[in-house]
XYZ file of N, CA, C and O in Angstrom:
844
model
N -9.646 2.722 -6.655
C -8.825 1.375 -7.335
C -7.444 2.687 -7.321
O -7.564 3.233 -7.289
N -6.362 1.156 -8.132
C -5.290 1.651 -8.477
C -4.731 2.521 -9.379
O -5.746 2.074 -10.558
N -4.941 3.846 -9.803
C -5.499 5.007 -11.074
C -3.956 6.301 -10.404
O -3.233 6.049 -9.808
N -3.590 6.308 -11.773
C -2.517 7.603 -12.101
C -3.000 8.385 -11.348
O -2.042 8.973 -10.508
N -4.030 8.864 -10.884
C -4.427 9.855 -9.804
C -3.667 8.741 -8.446
O -2.928 10.369 -8.047
N -3.530 8.310 -8.445
C -2.876 7.796 -6.733
C -1.742 7.669 -6.636
O -1.426 8.455 -5.796
N -0.919 7.899 -8.178
C 0.518 8.633 -7.720
C 0.508 9.277 -7.812
O 1.312 9.895 -6.646
N 0.274 10.548 -8.707
C 0.380 11.869 -7.992
C 0.338 12.061 -6.789
O 0.685 13.253 -6.761
N -1.307 11.742 -6.184
C -1.870 11.985 -5.233
C -1.064 12.387 -4.209
O -0.086 12.734 -2.719
N 0.316 10.521 -3.964
C 1.016 9.792 -2.947
C 2.357 11.262 -3.510
O 2.944 11.361 -2.197
N 2.829 11.531 -4.472
C 3.869 12.421 -4.375
C 3.963 13.214 -3.804
O 4.844 13.807 -3.522
N 2.533 14.149 -4.023
C 2.583 15.193 -3.368
C 2.223 15.581 -1.817
O 2.252 15.751 -0.806
N 1.926 13.984 -1.471
C 1.872 14.747 0.049
C 2.919 13.682 0.537
O 3.763 14.441 1.648
N 3.813 12.898 -0.460
C 5.401 12.905 0.056
C 6.113 14.488 -0.040
O 6.924 14.833 0.954
N 5.810 15.460 -0.891
C 6.326 16.573 -1.001
C 6.163 16.900 -0.104
O 7.730 18.053 1.112
N 5.060 17.338 0.859
C 4.226 17.756 1.304
C 5.129 17.390 2.073
O 5.527 18.279 4.011
N 5.579 15.975 2.666
C 5.767 15.005 4.329
C 7.374 16.242 4.106
O 8.125 16.782 5.624
N 7.712 16.078 3.106
C 9.585 16.274 3.444
C 9.550 17.687 3.386
O 10.265 17.715 4.367
N 8.570 18.485 2.877
C 8.411 20.069 2.625
C 8.828 20.616 4.321
O 9.217 20.975 5.364
N 7.601 19.826 5.483
C 7.151 20.157 7.214
C 8.060 19.694 7.511
O 7.871 19.824 8.424
N 9.415 18.490 7.044
C 9.838 18.212 8.196
C 9.352 16.677 9.225
O 9.198 16.718 10.108
N 8.009 16.380 8.179
C 7.295 15.509 9.318
C 8.077 14.382 9.589
O 8.414 13.450 8.807
N 7.668 13.430 10.531
C 8.285 12.273 10.872
C 7.965 11.147 10.838
O 8.438 10.443 9.730
N 6.479 10.905 9.739
C 5.482 10.363 8.706
C 4.767 10.507 8.326
O 4.465 11.311 8.365
N 4.674 9.980 7.137
C 3.285 10.544 6.134
C 2.294 9.164 6.132
O 3.255 7.229 5.767
N 1.224 9.470 6.914
C 0.672 7.709 6.947
C -0.629 7.801 5.483
O -1.147 9.131 4.869
N -0.091 7.258 4.394
C -1.107 6.518 3.220
C -2.273 5.809 3.688
O -2.544 4.494 4.474
N -3.252 6.158 4.148
C -4.706 5.647 3.695
C -5.892 4.441 3.416
O -5.908 5.563 2.279
N -5.492 3.110 2.821
C -5.389 2.709 2.045
C -7.181 2.133 1.682
O -7.348 0.659 2.782
N -7.830 2.102 0.647
C -8.454 0.727 0.893
C -8.808 0.927 -0.328
O -9.575 1.491 -1.491
N -8.208 -0.677 -0.711
C -8.234 -0.345 -3.146
C -8.378 -1.754 -2.985
O -8.283 -2.598 -2.498
N -9.116 -2.189 -4.362
C -10.161 -3.588 -4.714
C -8.155 -3.716 -5.422
O -8.352 -4.873 -5.602
N -7.634 -3.114 -6.040
C -6.006 -3.198 -6.576
C -6.214 -2.440 -7.595
O -6.725 -1.524 -8.650
N -5.088 -2.727 -8.909
C -5.656 -1.918 -10.007
C -4.376 -2.491 -11.007
O -3.589 -3.512 -10.555
N -4.310 -1.612 -12.526
C -2.747 -2.234 -12.763
C -1.651 -2.370 -12.630
O -0.837 -1.759 -11.144
N -1.169 -4.101 -13.095
C 1.281 -3.945 -12.395
C 1.256 -2.858 -12.659
O 2.088 -2.457 -11.707
N 0.941 -2.237 -13.638
C 2.175 -1.026 -13.663
C 2.098 0.464 -13.084
O 2.938 0.846 -12.345
N 1.229 0.576 -12.677
C 0.422 1.332 -11.356
C 0.433 1.138 -10.323
O 1.389 2.363 -9.249
N 1.318 -0.210 -9.938
C 1.353 -0.586 -8.422
C 2.856 -0.624 -8.739
O 3.070 0.199 -7.677
N 3.445 -1.155 -9.079
C 4.633 -0.418 -9.620
C 5.425 0.456 -9.249
O 6.285 0.808 -8.743
N 4.966 1.856 -10.045
C 5.496 3.177 -9.862
C 4.797 3.436 -8.122
O 5.771 4.511 -7.846
N 3.615 3.595 -7.620
C 3.015 3.764 -6.064
C 4.116 3.201 -5.174
O 4.467 3.606 -4.348
N 4.680 1.439 -5.282
C 6.058 1.126 -4.611
C 7.106 2.089 -4.558
O 7.266 2.242 -3.675
N 7.653 1.973 -5.828
C 8.121 2.791 -6.167
C 8.775 4.218 -5.552
O 9.356 5.030 -5.151
N 7.540 5.038 -5.312
C 7.106 6.094 -5.173
C 7.415 6.194 -3.453
O 8.404 7.556 -2.722
N 6.986 5.343 -3.438
C 7.624 4.545 -1.833
C 8.355 4.657 -1.512
O 8.713 5.064 -0.112
N 9.155 3.646 -1.606
C 11.211 3.271 -1.888
C 11.656 4.364 -1.735
O 12.746 4.506 -0.962
N 11.479 5.431 -3.261
C 12.386 6.355 -3.394
C 12.295 8.095 -1.972
O 12.582 8.473 -2.229
N 11.157 7.731 -1.327
C 10.803 8.843 -0.644
C 11.826 8.902 0.913
O 12.402 7.752 1.373
N 12.167 10.015 1.027
C 12.722 10.385 2.397
C 12.504 10.886 3.367
O 13.024 11.423 4.560
N 10.869 10.406 3.191
C 9.856 10.252 4.826
C 9.887 8.897 4.680
O 9.557 8.604 3.594
N 9.323 8.702 6.401
C 9.328 7.070 6.118
C 7.507 7.429 6.142
O 7.133 8.183 6.347
N 6.916 5.992 5.184
C 5.847 6.093 5.125
C 5.338 4.879 5.097
O 5.615 3.843 4.971
N 4.377 5.583 5.850
C 3.550 4.204 6.680
C 2.079 4.505 6.102
O 1.380 4.903 5.409
N 1.431 2.984 5.159
C 0.432 2.058 4.411
C -0.171 2.048 5.847
O -0.164 0.724 6.215
N -1.387 2.356 5.619
C -2.838 2.164 6.523
C -3.871 1.076 5.757
O -4.661 2.424 5.159
N -4.110 -0.252 6.382
C -5.372 -0.212 5.632
C -6.160 0.168 6.503
O -6.312 -0.644 7.620
N -7.150 0.701 5.940
C -8.603 1.403 7.277
C -9.463 2.170 6.355
O -8.933 2.690 5.082
N -10.087 2.228 6.529
C -11.453 2.148 7.491
C -11.691 0.585 7.527
O -11.518 0.155 6.994
N -12.291 0.529 9.160
C -12.622 -1.096 9.223
C -13.787 -1.793 8.400
O -14.696 -0.464 8.055
N -13.238 -2.815 7.827
C -13.991 -3.478 6.995
C -13.574 -2.615 4.932
O -14.011 -2.994 4.377
N -12.541 -2.405 5.913
C -11.559 -2.245 3.915
C -10.077 -2.995 3.687
O -10.147 -3.947 4.403
N -10.132 -3.150 2.777
C -9.161 -4.187 2.381
C -7.868 -3.817 1.063
O -8.597 -2.636 0.321
N -7.196 -4.317 1.159
C -5.545 -4.288 0.419
C -5.775 -5.328 -0.940
O -5.159 -6.187 -0.072
N -6.783 -5.249 -1.372
C -7.139 -6.513 -2.522
C -5.226 -6.378 -3.944
O -5.572 -5.238 -3.657
N -5.113 -7.585 -3.838
C -4.497 -7.366 -4.998
C -3.372 -6.212 -5.115
O -2.877 -6.583 -4.455
N -3.349 -5.793 -6.465
C -2.549 -4.874 -5.507
C -2.279 -3.822 -4.991
O -0.886 -3.494 -4.777
N -2.876 -3.696 -4.134
C -2.850 -3.011 -2.774
C -2.465 -3.969 -1.618
O -1.565 -2.982 -0.585
N -2.620 -5.492 -2.459
C -1.294 -6.315 -0.954
C 0.134 -5.618 -1.176
O 0.998 -5.286 -0.039
N 0.661 -5.245 -2.397
C 2.068 -5.293 -2.380
C 2.221 -3.788 -2.371
O 3.319 -3.409 -1.827
N 1.135 -2.498 -2.660
C 2.036 -1.539 -1.825
C 1.573 -1.121 -0.239
O 2.459 -0.617 -0.047
N 0.767 -2.243 0.156
C 1.166 -2.158 1.637
C 2.210 -2.794 2.430
O 2.681 -2.008 3.005
N 2.036 -3.897 1.443
C 4.212 -4.533 1.431
C 5.354 -3.000 2.112
O 6.382 -3.174 2.079
N 5.177 -2.754 0.888
C 6.433 -1.300 0.442
C 6.030 -0.333 1.269
O 7.423 0.297 1.559
N 5.337 -0.410 2.036
C 5.406 0.839 2.891
C 6.441 0.705 3.889
O 6.959 -0.594 4.624
N 7.247 1.291 4.247
C 8.202 1.966 5.715
C 7.590 0.611 6.481
O 8.026 -0.176 8.061
N 5.999 0.888 7.708
C 5.814 0.795 8.294
C 4.338 -0.107 7.414
O 3.648 0.950 7.028
N 3.709 -1.342 8.028
C 2.537 -1.890 7.791
C 1.714 -1.812 8.262
O 2.423 -2.807 9.584
N -0.156 -1.137 7.663
C -1.007 -1.537 10.224
C -1.700 -1.718 8.932
O -2.254 -1.444 7.603
N -2.613 -2.276 9.715
C -4.163 -2.480 9.724
C -4.508 -2.568 10.286
O -5.002 -2.569 12.059
N -6.762 -1.675 10.173
C -7.901 -1.482 11.539
C -8.282 -2.580 11.417
O -8.036 -3.703 10.645
N -8.978 -3.110 12.886
C -9.204 -4.494 12.766
C -10.474 -4.420 12.046
O -11.278 -3.765 11.632
N -11.132 -5.379 11.673
C -11.764 -5.734 10.092
C -11.150 -5.441 9.353
O -12.466 -5.782 8.240
N -10.400 -5.253 9.150
C -9.594 -5.577 7.700
C -9.145 -6.713 6.927
O -8.593 -7.167 8.315
N -8.721 -6.224 5.759
C -8.651 -7.673 4.800
C -7.706 -7.514 3.616
O -6.850 -6.473 3.237
N -6.690 -8.263 3.169
C -5.264 -8.065 3.035
C -4.542 -9.573 1.873
O -5.513 -10.569 2.573
N -4.915 -9.639 0.610
C -4.249 -10.355 -0.124
C -4.761 -10.690 -1.712
O -5.771 -9.648 -2.131
N -5.390 -12.146 -1.421
C -5.665 -12.465 -2.873
C -5.540 -11.587 -4.326
O -6.121 -10.791 -5.282
N -4.042 -11.273 -4.241
C -3.137 -11.060 -5.263
C -2.868 -11.488 -6.510
O -2.124 -11.352 -7.428
N -3.897 -12.904 -6.633
C -3.408 -13.093 -8.090
C -3.671 -12.358 -9.357
O -4.603 -11.820 -9.230
N -3.054 -12.088 -10.626
C -3.164 -11.608 -11.570
C -4.408 -12.220 -12.266
O -4.818 -13.311 -12.770
N -5.687 -10.713 -13.081
C -6.285 -11.050 -13.660
C -6.008 -10.232 -14.913
O -5.888 -9.209 -14.660
N -7.785 -10.103 -15.971
C -7.622 -9.166 -16.878
C -8.211 -8.136 -16.565
O -8.873 -7.798 -15.510
N -7.771 -7.324 -17.394
C -8.704 -6.038 -16.958
C -9.421 -6.144 -16.705
O -10.183 -4.794 -15.729
N -10.958 -7.009 -17.431
C -12.088 -7.225 -16.863
C -12.688 -8.045 -15.496
O -13.527 -8.521 -16.109
N -11.021 -8.242 -15.575
C -11.547 -9.564 -14.276
C -10.864 -10.839 -15.230
O -11.571 -11.820 -14.447
N -11.062 -11.117 -16.527
C -11.035 -12.558 -16.906
C -9.663 -12.927 -16.149
O -8.889 -12.419 -16.711
N -9.749 -14.084 -16.736
C -8.254 -15.443 -16.297
C -7.405 -14.580 -17.671
O -8.008 -14.664 -18.844
N -5.679 -14.969 -17.237
C -4.737 -14.644 -18.346
C -4.838 -16.065 -18.995
O -4.694 -17.425 -18.846
N -3.787 -16.191 -20.252
C -3.609 -17.148 -20.594
C -2.140 -18.041 -19.791
O -1.657 -16.891 -19.304
N -1.851 -18.945 -19.539
C -1.355 -19.401 -18.652
C -0.061 -19.436 -19.462
O 0.699 -18.600 -17.605
N 0.671 -18.914 -20.459
C 2.050 -18.433 -20.291
C 2.280 -17.123 -19.515
O 2.942 -16.453 -19.193
N 1.409 -16.188 -19.653
C 1.171 -14.651 -19.712
C 1.288 -14.732 -18.036
O 1.312 -13.866 -16.963
N 0.360 -16.178 -17.511
C 0.070 -15.560 -15.847
C 1.170 -16.357 -15.004
O 1.776 -15.879 -14.400
N 1.283 -17.266 -15.450
C 2.768 -17.284 -14.813
C 3.778 -16.538 -15.058
O 4.544 -15.911 -14.134
N 4.552 -15.733 -16.473
C 5.108 -15.022 -16.166
C 4.935 -13.612 -15.014
O 5.461 -13.442 -14.920
N 3.527 -13.418 -14.876
C 3.752 -12.380 -14.323
C 3.284 -12.680 -13.147
O 3.916 -12.110 -12.372
N 2.687 -13.943 -12.380
C 3.060 -14.274 -11.230
C 4.385 -14.185 -10.467
O 4.654 -14.091 -9.799
N 5.470 -14.978 -11.473
C 6.850 -15.300 -11.182
C 7.044 -13.386 -11.313
O 7.912 -13.103 -10.275
N 7.215 -12.311 -11.641
C 7.188 -11.707 -11.307
C 7.022 -10.531 -10.373
O 7.795 -10.600 -9.757
N 5.735 -10.517 -10.179
C 4.784 -10.536 -9.080
C 5.511 -10.860 -7.469
O 5.732 -10.218 -6.675
N 5.920 -11.999 -7.708
C 6.193 -13.346 -6.526
C 7.655 -12.610 -5.836
O 8.293 -12.338 -5.234
N 8.181 -12.281 -7.030
C 9.717 -11.749 -6.764
C 9.472 -10.515 -6.336
O 10.792 -10.345 -5.046
N 8.891 -9.547 -6.119
C 8.695 -7.884 -5.832
C 8.136 -8.091 -3.844
O 8.457 -8.101 -3.258
N 7.588 -9.629 -4.201
C 6.968 -9.921 -3.021
C 8.078 -10.293 -2.345
O 7.983 -10.013 -0.937
N 8.645 -11.472 -2.540
C 10.422 -11.683 -2.145
C 10.890 -10.274 -1.705
O 11.162 -10.551 -0.555
N 11.588 -9.226 -2.676
C 12.137 -8.186 -2.552
C 11.546 -7.451 -1.188
O 12.123 -6.759 -0.212
N 10.462 -7.433 -0.920
C 9.390 -6.715 0.115
C 9.143 -7.126 1.568
O 9.170 -6.603 1.956
N 8.912 -8.275 1.392
C 8.612 -9.132 2.574
C 10.203 -9.698 3.404
O 9.890 -10.020 4.292
N 10.957 -9.390 2.252
C 12.823 -10.370 2.769
C 12.924 -10.045 4.678
O 13.179 -11.710 5.293
N 12.857 -9.055 5.044
C 12.770 -8.163 6.305
C 11.666 -8.574 7.002
O 12.425 -8.825 8.544
N 10.675 -9.087 6.960
C 9.339 -9.909 7.676
C 9.200 -10.788 8.006
O 8.477 -11.969 9.014
N 10.271 -11.846 7.495
C 10.824 -13.375 7.710
C 9.666 -14.088 6.652
O 9.547 -13.827 6.059
N 10.376 -15.834 7.343
C 9.987 -16.488 5.984
C 8.445 -16.859 6.070
O 7.964 -16.811 5.417
N 7.743 -16.778 7.112
C 6.126 -16.671 7.198
C 5.809 -16.294 5.874
O 4.683 -15.654 5.293
N 6.666 -14.469 6.057
C 5.076 -13.634 5.830
C 5.816 -13.651 4.297
O 4.797 -13.387 2.964
N 7.574 -14.003 3.627
C 7.226 -14.493 2.276
C 7.089 -15.326 1.802
O 6.538 -15.074 0.671
N 6.707 -16.557 2.979
C 5.486 -17.420 2.140
C 3.755 -17.187 1.906
O 3.463 -17.194 0.974
N 3.497 -16.827 2.882
C 1.960 -16.212 2.780
C 1.834 -14.947 1.575
O 1.222 -15.200 0.672
N 2.812 -14.153 1.318
C 2.526 -13.368 -0.088
C 2.721 -13.902 -1.296
O 2.337 -13.341 -2.118
N 3.956 -14.505 -1.230
C 3.895 -15.468 -2.425
C 2.477 -16.642 -2.517
O 1.915 -16.587 -3.570
N 2.033 -17.117 -1.500
C 0.540 -17.622 -1.661
C -0.451 -16.799 -1.920
O -1.108 -17.117 -3.044
N -0.433 -15.383 -1.606
C -1.584 -14.109 -2.054
C -1.608 -14.222 -3.293
O -2.447 -13.874 -4.442
N 0.015 -13.970 -4.164
C -0.041 -14.325 -5.384
C -0.380 -15.427 -6.468
O -1.281 -15.986 -7.105
N -0.046 -16.870 -5.496
C 0.082 -17.750 -6.618
C -1.850 -18.487 -6.019
O -2.023 -19.482 -7.052
N -2.081 -18.463 -4.812
C -3.496 -18.694 -4.599
C -4.683 -17.994 -4.381
O -5.540 -18.417 -4.029
N -4.090 -16.704 -4.754
C -5.153 -15.480 -4.126
C -5.729 -16.088 -3.020
O -6.315 -15.657 -2.277
N -4.509 -15.853 -1.888
C -4.477 -16.062 -0.846
C -4.970 -14.529 0.087
O -4.236 -13.723 -0.259
N -5.202 -14.602 0.847
C -6.174 -13.027 1.720
C -5.696 -13.904 3.292
O -5.809 -14.853 3.633
N -5.925 -12.293 4.474
C -5.573 -12.534 5.372
C -6.288 -11.749 5.748
O -6.727 -10.379 5.587
N -6.633 -11.877 7.265
C -7.439 -10.928 8.096
C -6.662 -10.112 9.306
O -5.202 -10.659 8.524
N -6.203 -8.859 9.230
C -5.580 -7.694 10.539
C -4.681 -8.878 10.763
O -3.845 -8.565 11.398
N -5.958 -9.495 11.797
C -4.556 -10.195 12.985
C -3.959 -11.428 12.766
O -2.969 -11.388 12.728
N -4.665 -11.823 11.604
C -3.347 -12.821 10.693
C -2.737 -13.019 10.278
O -1.596 -12.781 9.939
N -2.444 -11.288 9.002
C -1.671 -10.579 8.787
C -0.552 -10.327 10.236
O 0.747 -10.638 9.818
N -1.115 -10.135 11.005
C 0.330 -9.326 12.297
C 0.374 -10.637 12.747
O 1.603 -10.277 13.079
N 0.047 -12.302 12.646
C 0.221 -13.140 13.482
C 1.498 -13.100 12.066
O 2.740 -14.140 12.414
N 0.634 -13.449 11.199
C 2.178 -14.413 10.061
C 3.907 -12.957 10.219
O 4.861 -13.297 8.702
N 3.784 -12.124 10.656
C 4.492 -10.326 10.163
C 4.377 -10.150 8.797
O 5.292 -9.028 9.148
N 3.783 -9.598 7.790
C 3.154 -9.486 7.305
C 2.551 -7.692 7.649
O 3.513 -7.280 6.842
N 2.794 -7.910 8.332
C 2.279 -6.140 9.168
C 2.762 -5.794 10.042
O 2.821 -6.978 11.416
N 3.008 -4.412 10.806
C 3.393 -3.639 12.310
C 2.761 -4.451 12.925
O 3.093 -4.272 13.968
N 1.654 -3.708 12.992
C 0.343 -3.549 13.570
C -1.299 -3.819 13.085
O -1.084 -3.252 12.350
N -1.638 -3.200 14.433
C -2.809 -3.330 14.280
C -4.104 -2.686 15.208
O -3.280 -2.761 16.530
N -3.837 -1.340 14.003
C -4.408 -0.826 15.065
C -6.161 0.000 15.183
O -6.451 0.085 13.610
N -6.354 0.731 16.404
C -7.588 1.430 15.571
C -8.050 2.449 14.822
O -8.913 2.671 14.634
N -7.432 3.375 15.521
C -7.779 4.430 14.319
C -5.532 4.918 14.572
O -4.623 4.278 14.959
N -5.767 6.730 13.717
C -5.058 6.995 12.963
C -3.686 7.495 14.550
O -2.776 7.431 14.631
N -4.537 7.759 15.467
C -3.750 8.110 16.682
C -3.875 7.043 17.512
O -2.185 6.998 17.538
N -4.149 6.025 16.889
C -3.476 4.270 17.847
C -2.154 4.029 17.253
O -1.935 3.546 17.897
N -2.531 4.267 16.383
C -1.684 3.358 15.083
C 0.350 4.725 16.327
O 0.903 3.785 15.864
N -0.046 6.497 16.031
C 0.807 7.091 16.053
C 1.681 6.218 17.891
O 2.972 6.600 17.530
N 0.706 6.248 18.682
C 0.827 5.276 19.791
C 1.593 4.649 19.426
O 3.057 4.222 20.328
N 1.204 3.170 18.821
C 1.879 2.672 18.712
C 3.170 2.174 17.872
O 4.254 1.850 18.814
N 3.137 2.527 16.602
C 4.595 3.308 16.639
C 5.506 3.798 17.184
O 7.106 4.342 16.597
N 5.346 4.922 18.367
C 6.733 5.109 18.637
C 7.715 4.535 19.102
O 7.424 3.751 19.484
N 8.893 5.277 18.881
C 10.102 4.362 19.139
C 10.911 3.103 18.437
O 11.003 2.540 18.428
N 9.893 2.920 17.127
C 10.005 2.032 16.560
C 11.686 2.007 15.743
O 11.369 3.479 15.359
N 11.842 1.355 15.330
C 13.521 1.520 14.498
C 13.093 0.877 13.057
O 12.221 0.100 12.753
N 13.458 1.473 12.000
C 12.799 0.888 10.675
C 14.729 1.384 9.688
O 15.036 2.904 10.346
N 14.221 0.867 8.699
C 15.203 1.620 7.713
C 14.711 2.127 6.265
O 13.961 2.262 6.320
N 15.128 3.398 6.286
C 14.852 4.786 5.529
C 15.866 4.468 4.585
O 16.816 5.200 4.778
N 16.562 4.877 3.384
C 16.828 4.497 2.109
C 18.443 3.956 2.413
O 19.602 5.132 2.614
N 18.400 2.755 3.340
C 19.825 2.021 4.186
C 20.533 2.620 5.378
O 21.103 2.829 5.443
N 19.412 3.860 6.002
C 20.143 4.496 7.132
C 18.606 3.563 8.803
O 17.463 3.991 8.017
N 19.124 3.877 9.708
C 18.368 3.453 10.262
C 17.764 4.464 11.505
O 18.259 5.561 11.147
N 16.425 4.640 11.427
C 15.514 6.338 11.928
C 14.888 5.080 12.954
O 13.899 4.493 13.018
N 14.930 5.503 13.794
C 13.604 5.776 14.985
C 12.725 6.826 14.600
O 13.151 8.188 15.298
N 11.247 6.082 14.837
C 10.225 7.072 14.763
C 9.861 7.424 16.252
O 9.931 6.795 16.886
N 9.974 9.488 16.524
C 8.987 9.953 17.012
C 7.831 9.678 17.045
O 7.382 11.389 16.614
N 6.582 9.775 17.009
C 5.458 9.887 17.418
C 4.270 10.263 18.262
O 2.969 10.397 18.104
N 4.604 9.689 19.607
C 3.718 10.144 20.474
C 3.029 11.211 20.525
O 1.932 11.139 20.891
N 3.472 12.368 20.520
C 3.061 13.792 20.257
C 2.964 14.233 19.467
O 2.526 15.490 19.158
N 3.129 13.443 18.329
C 2.425 14.189 16.542
C 1.433 14.831 16.777
O 0.114 14.411 16.572
N 2.318 16.285 15.822
C 0.268 16.703 15.034
C -0.065 16.247 13.896
O 1.344 15.692 12.859
N -1.041 16.004 14.099
C -2.015 15.212 12.190
C -2.112 16.641 11.640
O -2.702 17.235 11.713
N -1.373 16.459 10.005
C -2.104 17.377 9.731
C -2.974 16.765 8.016
O -1.511 15.746 7.567
N -4.164 16.493 7.878
C -4.698 15.802 7.262
C -3.667 16.359 5.518
O -3.770 17.936 5.814
N -3.703 15.476 4.131
C -3.611 15.882 2.876
C -4.553 15.616 2.008
O -4.887 14.036 1.979
N -5.407 16.245 1.938
C -6.944 15.273 1.269
C -6.724 15.561 -0.092
O -6.028 16.343 -0.821
N -7.662 14.907 -1.057
C -7.690 14.915 -2.514
C -7.860 16.890 -2.539
O -9.297 16.650 -2.198
N -7.502 17.074 -3.180
C -8.528 18.175 -4.487
C -9.532 18.203 -4.843
O -9.821 16.756 -5.085
N -10.282 18.855 -5.452
C -12.008 18.431 -5.754
C -11.075 18.392 -7.340
O -11.763 16.719 -7.574
N -9.967 18.777 -8.111
C -9.533 17.696 -9.229
C -8.931 16.509 -9.124
O -9.221 15.957 -10.279
N -9.031 16.444 -8.305
C -8.177 14.830 -8.256
C -8.526 14.043 -8.273
O -9.157 13.039 -8.501
N -10.216 14.519 -7.019
C -11.303 13.425 -7.098
C -12.426 13.117 -7.680
O -12.378 11.814 -8.182
N -11.958 14.020 -9.243
C -12.588 14.093 -10.079
C -11.827 12.797 -11.445
O -12.526 12.402 -12.139
N -10.512 13.268 -10.828
C -10.140 13.139 -11.859
C -9.820 10.707 -11.257
O -9.558 10.106 -12.818
N -9.629 11.430 -10.203
C -9.656 9.640 -10.018
C -10.761 9.171 -10.025
O -11.110 8.161 -10.576
N -12.300 9.545 -9.754
C -13.019 8.512 -10.639
C -13.429 8.768 -12.033
O -13.875 7.060 -12.289
N -13.038 9.128 -12.503
C -13.199 8.972 -14.897
C -11.885 8.167 -14.444
O -12.538 7.407 -15.749
N -10.994 7.819 -14.192
C -10.213 7.157 -14.780
C -9.874 5.382 -13.877
O -9.426 4.679 -14.131
N -11.290 5.720 -12.382
C -11.310 4.311 -12.498
C -11.857 3.660 -14.150
O -12.801 3.552 -14.280
N -11.096 2.233 -14.071
C -11.144 1.272 -14.551
C -12.746 0.951 -15.641
O -13.394 0.807 -16.326
N -14.138 0.706 -14.298
C -14.544 0.755 -14.308
C -16.093 1.679 -15.191
O -16.329 1.276 -16.035
N -15.652 2.702 -14.364
C -16.563 3.831 -14.572
C -15.934 4.506 -16.045
O -16.669 5.028 -17.161
N -14.581 4.050 -16.483
C -13.881 4.912 -17.387
C -14.505 3.913 -18.906
O -14.709 4.557 -19.946
N -14.900 2.699 -18.403
C -15.266 1.683 -19.570
C -16.799 1.752 -19.684
O -17.136 1.851 -21.511
N -17.660 2.719 -19.052
C -19.161 2.866 -19.649
C -19.036 3.905 -20.091
O -19.640 4.312 -20.791
N -17.817 4.708 -19.390
C -18.321 6.207 -19.875
C -17.652 6.060 -22.020
O -18.314 6.550 -22.541
N -16.638 5.588 -22.337
C -16.660 5.298 -23.182
C -17.285 4.562 -24.267
O -17.617 4.417 -25.378
């Protein structure tokens, strides 16, 4: 789930990538979602990066649900593995309950505005789908998302993704950048043991049980 630890972990990864002069930073994502405010912080962290951030829904069977949808759309490059899904981004309460009509409408309009901002460069079909993912909890498979322009690639693994991205032009902080990833060396940045423990206990479900 999207937790405060995810934010600090991605920030640490971006700092390492910038320090090492990395070509890209790939965030492998598999999430049921999380709080809207935490999602917003992850999105801002990605958009403020000085290195291209690729959000890759992985491994097969993973999903970028709810808040994960907008995090994926925030990537300078968005990709999914076969057998993954994205969407179902309608807002609900902290325990999965329905919201009051007024609050739900406000949240939906705010989320749809964010979705339009993130998908505008991807075309009208992608924008329409992103809004439907929030309004109607619509979801899509990897192939469906690719056909709609919601993502850039369907890749079986990181090596396949690097090969497909090679030569792709993206916009990074207002400048055009061409990715050179064909011969890129892969360096993993795993969560530390402390981050793993914090990530578990800040999972809303686990935190509720502990309380």
